[in-house]
Coordinates of C-alpha atoms (C1' of nucleotides) in Angstrom, one line a residue:
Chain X
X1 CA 57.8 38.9 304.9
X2 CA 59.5 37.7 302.1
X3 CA 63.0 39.1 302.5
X4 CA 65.3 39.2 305.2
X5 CA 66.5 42.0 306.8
X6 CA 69.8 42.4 306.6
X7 CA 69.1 41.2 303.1
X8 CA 67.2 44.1 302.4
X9 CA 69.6 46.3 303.6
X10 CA 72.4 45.1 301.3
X11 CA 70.3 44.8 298.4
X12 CA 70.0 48.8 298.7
X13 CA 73.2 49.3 299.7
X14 CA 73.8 47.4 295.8
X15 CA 71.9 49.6 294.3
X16 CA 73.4 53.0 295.8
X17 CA 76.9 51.3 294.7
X18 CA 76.2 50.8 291.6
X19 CA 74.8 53.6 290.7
X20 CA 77.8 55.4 291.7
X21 CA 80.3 52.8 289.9
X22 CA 78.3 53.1 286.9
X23 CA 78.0 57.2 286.8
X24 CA 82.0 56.8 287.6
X25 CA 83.3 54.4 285.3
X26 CA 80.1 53.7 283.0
X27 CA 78.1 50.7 282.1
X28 CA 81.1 48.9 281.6
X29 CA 82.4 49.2 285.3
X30 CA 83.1 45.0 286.5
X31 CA 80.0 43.5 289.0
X32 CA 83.3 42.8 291.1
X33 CA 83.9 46.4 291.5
X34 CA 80.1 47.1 292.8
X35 CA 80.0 44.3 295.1
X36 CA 83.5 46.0 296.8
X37 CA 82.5 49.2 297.0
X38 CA 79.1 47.9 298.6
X39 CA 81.3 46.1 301.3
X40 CA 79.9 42.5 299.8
X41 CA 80.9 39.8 298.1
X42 CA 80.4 39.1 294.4
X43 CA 78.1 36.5 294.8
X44 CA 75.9 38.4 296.9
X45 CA 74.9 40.8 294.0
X46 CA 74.0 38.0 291.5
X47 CA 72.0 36.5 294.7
X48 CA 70.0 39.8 294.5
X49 CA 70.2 40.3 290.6
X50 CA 71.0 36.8 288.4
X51 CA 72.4 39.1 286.3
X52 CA 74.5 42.3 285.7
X53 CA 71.5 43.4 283.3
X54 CA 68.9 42.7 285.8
X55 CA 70.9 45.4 287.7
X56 CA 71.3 47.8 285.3
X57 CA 67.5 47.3 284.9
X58 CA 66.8 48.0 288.1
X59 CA 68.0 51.0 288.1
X60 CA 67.1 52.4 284.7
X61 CA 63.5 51.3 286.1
X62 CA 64.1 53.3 289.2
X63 CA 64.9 56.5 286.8
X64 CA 62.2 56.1 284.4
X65 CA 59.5 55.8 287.2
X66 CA 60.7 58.7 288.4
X67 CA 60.7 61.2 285.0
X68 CA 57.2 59.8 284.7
X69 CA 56.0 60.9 287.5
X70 CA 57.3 64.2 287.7
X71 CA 56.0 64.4 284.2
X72 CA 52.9 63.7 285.5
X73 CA 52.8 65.9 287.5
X74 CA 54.3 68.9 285.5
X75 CA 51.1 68.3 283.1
X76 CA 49.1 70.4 285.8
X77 CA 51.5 73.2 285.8
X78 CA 49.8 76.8 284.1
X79 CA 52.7 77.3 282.2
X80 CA 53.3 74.1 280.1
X81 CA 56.5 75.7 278.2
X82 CA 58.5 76.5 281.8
X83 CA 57.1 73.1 282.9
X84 CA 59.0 71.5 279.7
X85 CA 62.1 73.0 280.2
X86 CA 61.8 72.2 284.0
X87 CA 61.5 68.7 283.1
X88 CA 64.0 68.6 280.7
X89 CA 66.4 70.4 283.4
X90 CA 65.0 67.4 285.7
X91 CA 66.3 64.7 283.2
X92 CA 69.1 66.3 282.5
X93 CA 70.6 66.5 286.2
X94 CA 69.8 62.9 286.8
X95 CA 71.2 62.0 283.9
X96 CA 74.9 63.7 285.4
X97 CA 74.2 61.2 288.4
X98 CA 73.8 58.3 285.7
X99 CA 75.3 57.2 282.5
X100 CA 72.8 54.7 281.5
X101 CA 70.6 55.7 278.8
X102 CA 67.1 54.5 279.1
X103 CA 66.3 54.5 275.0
X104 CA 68.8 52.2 274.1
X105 CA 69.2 48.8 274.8
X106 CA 66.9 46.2 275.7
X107 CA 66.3 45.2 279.0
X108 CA 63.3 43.0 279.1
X109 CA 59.8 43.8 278.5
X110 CA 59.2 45.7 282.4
X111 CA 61.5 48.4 281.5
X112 CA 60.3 48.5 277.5
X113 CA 57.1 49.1 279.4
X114 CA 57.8 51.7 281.7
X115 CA 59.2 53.1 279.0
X116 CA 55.8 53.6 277.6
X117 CA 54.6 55.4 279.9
X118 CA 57.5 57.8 280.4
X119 CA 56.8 58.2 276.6
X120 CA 53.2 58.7 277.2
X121 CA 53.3 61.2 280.2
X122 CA 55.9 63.4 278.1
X123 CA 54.1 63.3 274.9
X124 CA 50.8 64.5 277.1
X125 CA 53.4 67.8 278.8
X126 CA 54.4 68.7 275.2
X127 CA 51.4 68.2 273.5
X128 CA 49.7 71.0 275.9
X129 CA 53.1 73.1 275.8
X130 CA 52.4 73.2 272.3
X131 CA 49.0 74.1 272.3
X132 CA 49.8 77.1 274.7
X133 CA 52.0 78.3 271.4
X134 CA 55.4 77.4 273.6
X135 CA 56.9 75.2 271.3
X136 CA 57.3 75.3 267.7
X137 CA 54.0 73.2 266.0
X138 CA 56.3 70.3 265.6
X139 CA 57.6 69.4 268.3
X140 CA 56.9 66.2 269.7
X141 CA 57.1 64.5 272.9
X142 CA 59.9 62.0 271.0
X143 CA 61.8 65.4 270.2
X144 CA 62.1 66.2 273.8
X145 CA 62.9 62.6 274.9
X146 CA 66.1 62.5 272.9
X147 CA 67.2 66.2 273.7
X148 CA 66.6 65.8 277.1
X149 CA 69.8 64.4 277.8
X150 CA 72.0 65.7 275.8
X151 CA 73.4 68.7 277.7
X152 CA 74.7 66.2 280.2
X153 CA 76.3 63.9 277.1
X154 CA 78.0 66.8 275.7
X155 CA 79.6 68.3 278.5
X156 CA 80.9 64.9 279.4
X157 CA 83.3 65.1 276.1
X158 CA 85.0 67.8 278.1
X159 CA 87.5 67.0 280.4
X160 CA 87.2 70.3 282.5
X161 CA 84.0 71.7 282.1
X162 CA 82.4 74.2 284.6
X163 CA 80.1 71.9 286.8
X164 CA 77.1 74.4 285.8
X165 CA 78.0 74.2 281.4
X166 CA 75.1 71.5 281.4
X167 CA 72.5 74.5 282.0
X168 CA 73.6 76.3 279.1
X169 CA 73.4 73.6 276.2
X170 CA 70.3 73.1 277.6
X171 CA 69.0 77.1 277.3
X172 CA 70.5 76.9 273.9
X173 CA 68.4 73.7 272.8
X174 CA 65.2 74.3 275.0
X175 CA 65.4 77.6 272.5
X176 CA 66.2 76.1 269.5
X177 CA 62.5 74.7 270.4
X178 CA 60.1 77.5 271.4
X179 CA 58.7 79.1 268.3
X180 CA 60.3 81.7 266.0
X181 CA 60.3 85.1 267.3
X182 CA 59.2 84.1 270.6
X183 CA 60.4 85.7 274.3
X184 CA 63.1 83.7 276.0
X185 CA 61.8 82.2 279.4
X186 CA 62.9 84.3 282.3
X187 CA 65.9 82.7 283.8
X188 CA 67.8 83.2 280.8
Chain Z
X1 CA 109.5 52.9 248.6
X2 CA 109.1 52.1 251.9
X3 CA 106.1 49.9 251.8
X4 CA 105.6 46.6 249.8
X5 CA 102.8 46.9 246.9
X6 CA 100.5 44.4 248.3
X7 CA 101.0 45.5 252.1
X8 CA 99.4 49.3 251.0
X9 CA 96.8 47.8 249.7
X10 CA 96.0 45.7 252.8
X11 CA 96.7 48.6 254.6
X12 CA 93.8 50.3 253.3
X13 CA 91.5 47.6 253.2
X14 CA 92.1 47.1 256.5
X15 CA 90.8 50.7 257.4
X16 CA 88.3 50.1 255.2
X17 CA 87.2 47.3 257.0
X18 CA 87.7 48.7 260.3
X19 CA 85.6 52.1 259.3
X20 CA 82.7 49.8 258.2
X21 CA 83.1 47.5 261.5
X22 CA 83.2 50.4 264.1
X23 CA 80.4 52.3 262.5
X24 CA 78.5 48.8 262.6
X25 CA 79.2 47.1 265.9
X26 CA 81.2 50.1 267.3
X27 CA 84.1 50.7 269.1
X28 CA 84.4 47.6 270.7
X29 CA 84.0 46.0 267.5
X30 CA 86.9 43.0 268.2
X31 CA 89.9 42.8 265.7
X32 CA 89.6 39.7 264.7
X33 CA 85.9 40.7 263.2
X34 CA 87.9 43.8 261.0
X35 CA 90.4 41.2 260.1
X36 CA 87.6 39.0 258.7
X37 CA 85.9 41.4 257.0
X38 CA 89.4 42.4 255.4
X39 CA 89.8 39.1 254.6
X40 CA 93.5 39.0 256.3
X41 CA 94.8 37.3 259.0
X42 CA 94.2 39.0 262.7
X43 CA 98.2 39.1 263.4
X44 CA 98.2 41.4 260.2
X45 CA 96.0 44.0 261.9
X46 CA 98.5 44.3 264.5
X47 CA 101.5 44.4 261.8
X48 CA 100.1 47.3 260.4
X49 CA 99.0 49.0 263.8
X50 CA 100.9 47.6 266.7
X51 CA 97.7 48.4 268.8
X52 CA 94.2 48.3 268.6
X53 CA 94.3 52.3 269.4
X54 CA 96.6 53.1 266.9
X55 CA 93.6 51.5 264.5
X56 CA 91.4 53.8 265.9
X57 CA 93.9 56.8 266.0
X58 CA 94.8 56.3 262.7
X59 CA 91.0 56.4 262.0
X60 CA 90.2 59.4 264.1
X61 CA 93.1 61.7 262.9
X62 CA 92.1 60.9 259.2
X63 CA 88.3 62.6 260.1
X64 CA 89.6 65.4 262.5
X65 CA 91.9 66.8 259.7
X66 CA 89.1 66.5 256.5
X67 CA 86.8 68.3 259.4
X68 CA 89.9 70.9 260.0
X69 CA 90.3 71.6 256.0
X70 CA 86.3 72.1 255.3
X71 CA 86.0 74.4 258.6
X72 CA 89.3 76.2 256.8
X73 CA 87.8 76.2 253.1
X74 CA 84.7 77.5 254.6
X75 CA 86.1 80.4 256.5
X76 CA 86.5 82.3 253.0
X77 CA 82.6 82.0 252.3
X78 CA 80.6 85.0 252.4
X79 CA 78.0 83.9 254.0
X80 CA 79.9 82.8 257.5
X81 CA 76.3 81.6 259.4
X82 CA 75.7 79.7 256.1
X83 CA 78.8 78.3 256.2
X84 CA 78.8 77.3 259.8
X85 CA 75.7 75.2 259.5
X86 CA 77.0 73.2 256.6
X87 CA 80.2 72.7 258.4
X88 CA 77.5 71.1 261.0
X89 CA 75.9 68.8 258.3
X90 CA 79.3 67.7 257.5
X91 CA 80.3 66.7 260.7
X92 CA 76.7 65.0 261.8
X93 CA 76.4 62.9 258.3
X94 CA 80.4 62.3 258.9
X95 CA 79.6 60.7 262.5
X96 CA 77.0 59.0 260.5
X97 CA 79.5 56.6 259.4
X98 CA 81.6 56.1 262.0
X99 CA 81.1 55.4 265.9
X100 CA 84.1 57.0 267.3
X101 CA 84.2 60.5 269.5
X102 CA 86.6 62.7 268.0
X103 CA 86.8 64.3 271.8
X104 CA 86.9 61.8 274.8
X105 CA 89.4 59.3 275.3
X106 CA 93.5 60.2 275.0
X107 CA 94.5 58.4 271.6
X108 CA 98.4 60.2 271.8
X109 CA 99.9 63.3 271.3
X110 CA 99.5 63.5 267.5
X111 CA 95.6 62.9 267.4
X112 CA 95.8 65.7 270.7
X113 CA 97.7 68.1 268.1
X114 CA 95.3 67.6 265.0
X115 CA 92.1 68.3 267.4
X116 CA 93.9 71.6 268.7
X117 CA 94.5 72.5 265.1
X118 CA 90.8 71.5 264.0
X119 CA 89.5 73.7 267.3
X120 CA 91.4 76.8 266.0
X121 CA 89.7 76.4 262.7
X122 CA 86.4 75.9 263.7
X123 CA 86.5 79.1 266.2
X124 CA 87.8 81.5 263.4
X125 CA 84.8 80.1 261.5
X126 CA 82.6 81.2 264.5
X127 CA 83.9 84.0 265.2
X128 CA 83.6 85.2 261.8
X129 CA 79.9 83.9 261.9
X130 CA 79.1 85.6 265.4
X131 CA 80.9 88.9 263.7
X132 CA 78.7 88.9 260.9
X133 CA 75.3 88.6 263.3
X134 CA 74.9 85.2 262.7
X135 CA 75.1 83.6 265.4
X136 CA 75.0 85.0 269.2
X137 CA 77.4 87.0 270.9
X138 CA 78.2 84.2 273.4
X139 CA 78.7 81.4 271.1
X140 CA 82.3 79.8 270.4
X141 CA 83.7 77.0 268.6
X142 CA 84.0 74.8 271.7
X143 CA 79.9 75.2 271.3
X144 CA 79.7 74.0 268.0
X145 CA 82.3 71.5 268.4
X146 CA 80.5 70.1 271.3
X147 CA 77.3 70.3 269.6
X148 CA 77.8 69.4 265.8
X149 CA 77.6 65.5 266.4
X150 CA 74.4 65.6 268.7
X151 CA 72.2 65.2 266.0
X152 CA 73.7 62.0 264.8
X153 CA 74.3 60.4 268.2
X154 CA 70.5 61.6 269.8
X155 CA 69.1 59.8 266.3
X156 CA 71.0 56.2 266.8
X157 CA 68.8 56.0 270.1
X158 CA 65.7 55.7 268.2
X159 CA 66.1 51.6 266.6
X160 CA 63.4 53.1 263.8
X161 CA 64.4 56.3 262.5
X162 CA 63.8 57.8 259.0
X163 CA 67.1 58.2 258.0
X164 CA 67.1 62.1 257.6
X165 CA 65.6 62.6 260.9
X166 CA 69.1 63.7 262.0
X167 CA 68.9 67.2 259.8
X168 CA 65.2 68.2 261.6
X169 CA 67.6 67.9 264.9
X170 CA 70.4 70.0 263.4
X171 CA 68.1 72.6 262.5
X172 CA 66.4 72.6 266.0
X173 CA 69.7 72.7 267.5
X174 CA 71.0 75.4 264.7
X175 CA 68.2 77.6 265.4
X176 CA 69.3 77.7 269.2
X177 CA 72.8 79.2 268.2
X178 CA 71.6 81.9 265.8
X179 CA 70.5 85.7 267.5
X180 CA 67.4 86.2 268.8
X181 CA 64.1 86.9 266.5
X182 CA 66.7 86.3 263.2
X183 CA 64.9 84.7 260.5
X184 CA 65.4 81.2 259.5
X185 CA 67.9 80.5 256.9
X186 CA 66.6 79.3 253.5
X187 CA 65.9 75.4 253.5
X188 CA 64.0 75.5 257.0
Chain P
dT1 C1' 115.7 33.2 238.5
dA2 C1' 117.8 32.9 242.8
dA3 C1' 117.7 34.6 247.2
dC4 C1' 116.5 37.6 250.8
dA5 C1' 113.7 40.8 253.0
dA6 C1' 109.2 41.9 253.8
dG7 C1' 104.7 40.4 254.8
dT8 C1' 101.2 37.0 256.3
dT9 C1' 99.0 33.7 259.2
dG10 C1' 96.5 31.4 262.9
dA11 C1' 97.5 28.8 266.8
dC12 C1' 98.6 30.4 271.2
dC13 C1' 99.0 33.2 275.7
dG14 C1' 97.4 36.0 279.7
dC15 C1' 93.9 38.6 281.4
dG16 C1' 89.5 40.2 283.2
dC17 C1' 85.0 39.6 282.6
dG18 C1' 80.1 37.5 283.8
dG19 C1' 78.3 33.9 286.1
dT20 C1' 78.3 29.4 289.3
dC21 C1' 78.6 26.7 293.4
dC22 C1' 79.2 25.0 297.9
dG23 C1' 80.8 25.4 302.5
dC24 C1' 80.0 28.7 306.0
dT25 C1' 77.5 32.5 308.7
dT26 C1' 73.6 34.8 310.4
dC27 C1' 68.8 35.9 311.0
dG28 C1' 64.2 34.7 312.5
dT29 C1' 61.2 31.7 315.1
dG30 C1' 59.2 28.1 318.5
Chain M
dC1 C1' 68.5 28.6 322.9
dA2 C1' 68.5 25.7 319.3
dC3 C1' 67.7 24.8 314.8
dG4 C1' 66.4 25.2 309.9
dA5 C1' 66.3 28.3 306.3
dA6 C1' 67.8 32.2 304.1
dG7 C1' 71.8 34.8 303.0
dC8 C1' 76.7 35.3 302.2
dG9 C1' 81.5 34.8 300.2
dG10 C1' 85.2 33.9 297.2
dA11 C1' 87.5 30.3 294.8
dC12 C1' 86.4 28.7 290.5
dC13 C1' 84.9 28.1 285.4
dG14 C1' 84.4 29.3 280.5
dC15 C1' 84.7 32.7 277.3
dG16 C1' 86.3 36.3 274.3
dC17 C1' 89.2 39.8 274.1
dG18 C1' 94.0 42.3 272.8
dG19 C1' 98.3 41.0 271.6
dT20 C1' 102.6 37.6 270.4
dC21 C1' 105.3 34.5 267.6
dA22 C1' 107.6 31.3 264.7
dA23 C1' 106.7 28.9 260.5
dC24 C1' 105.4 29.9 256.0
dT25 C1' 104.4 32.7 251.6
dT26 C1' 105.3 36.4 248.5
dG27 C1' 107.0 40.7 246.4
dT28 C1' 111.3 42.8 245.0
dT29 C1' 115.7 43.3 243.1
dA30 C1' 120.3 42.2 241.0

DNA sequence: TAACAAGTTGACCGCGCGGTCCGCTTCGTG
DNA sequence: CACGAAGCGGACCGCGCGGTCAACTTGTTA
């Protein structure tokens, strides 16, 4: 065993507060704020992370792992254009929970890694999107990677937006990248 | 004359410098660098522009109101889908130069005013776009308001981007506004 | 050109941040 | 249960920020 238990326990409860203190105030939001929302003292968090990027690293880790694998996954679906969009729904959503952008930045060489791989497993679900004809011939995995989160960025500008707006930037952009003439998806 | 000879001019190198700082370093760009890059003292920043805000209202207000007269000049072209997607281009190569959301953040009531009078504008030029065919019976201006700076902003995420890569997203994006099965417009 | 208003300057202040440190508490183990 | 190690907490530090101010310089005008 290498930690102890109730250390365990407040490391995650860290984590969950900072996601939250992040998605509510941004990146920006004071290490002193996290550790009082967890319940804990300030030096506890830089016990658990030496530094406030180490956190934020953490987390963006956390999120990348998780796009990859449900790219991964998605790269088995029949229909590799619905299993784009789904994707790009998935990212989108999480991305509401989260303000931190995982592009930008650098936070050490794990993260620039898993980065990588995100990029990989994305560039494999577009490439064989494409080749079923559901994308335009020049899309690219990058393409989808920076539009992925955008419905979420631009709905943010709005003070009161409709909780559900996000969906429709996203059918407008998703379109924007099937090719010309081609059926809308049904959903939309 | 209300203002000495020599304080105009500093006036406007300050904004000068402060343009060229944001759009470098942005937003939270410190005064002190603008006042260096002036070449004036830092406690002349703050003659000029009691707070750091009023900087960046002054700033903001000067780009919402060129924005508000193109998207009126443009309202008289024949071609209103045209006319939309250069107003687009104009905005994204506009945010090109400078950091600062034209949207979030309260900057006072005058900057509040201008971006009222700039949304009017922009949503006669839509509506005259959607009521020529152009565009799709559900789009408005708050759409294309929303959506006219993605292209810049989803670019500065990539460290090594060709600089027109911004205009393949505008076009993407473009394409998702306009009816469905329309042909392209010339230049794509 | 004299004299005053207007403008400029950089040292200075308070504040809130990220990060440190050491005395104290608590868990795990024999 | 007793004891050492691991974990915890919050006062504390240095820094850089936005903003102030009083001494100084400069443009303007009669």
């Amino acid at each position: 065993m290498s930690l102890r238990a109730d250390a365990a326990r407040n490391r995650s409860l860290l984590l969950a507060a900072a996601i939250e203190e992040f998605a509510l105030h941004g990146v920006d939001a004071p290490v002193s704020a996290i550790a009082r929302r967890a319940g804990l003292g300030k030096g506890t968090v830089f016990r658990h992370f030496p530094t406030k990027d180490d956190l934020v690293a953490a987390i963006v880790l956390d999120r990348i792992t998780r796009l990859t694998e449900l790219a991964t996954e998605l790269a088995e679906a029949d229909d590799a254009g619905a299993a784009v969009l789904e994707f790009m729904r998935f990212a989108a959503r999480q991305r509401q929970q989260l303000d931190l952008s995982f592009l930008s930045g650098d936070l050490g060489s794990e993260v620039a890694e898993a980065q990588q791989r995100m990029a990989r497993a994305i560039t494999a679900l577009v490439d064989r999107a494409r080749a079923q004809g559901a994308l335009r011939p020049d899309v690219t995995g990058t393409d989808v990677m920076l539009l992925m989160c955008v419905p979420q960025d631009v709905v943010k500008h709005l003070p009161d937006a409709p909780p559900e707006l996000w969906e429709r930037y996203l059918a407008i952009l998703f379109d924007g990248l099937r090719p010309e003439g081609a059926h809308p998806l049904p959903g939309f």
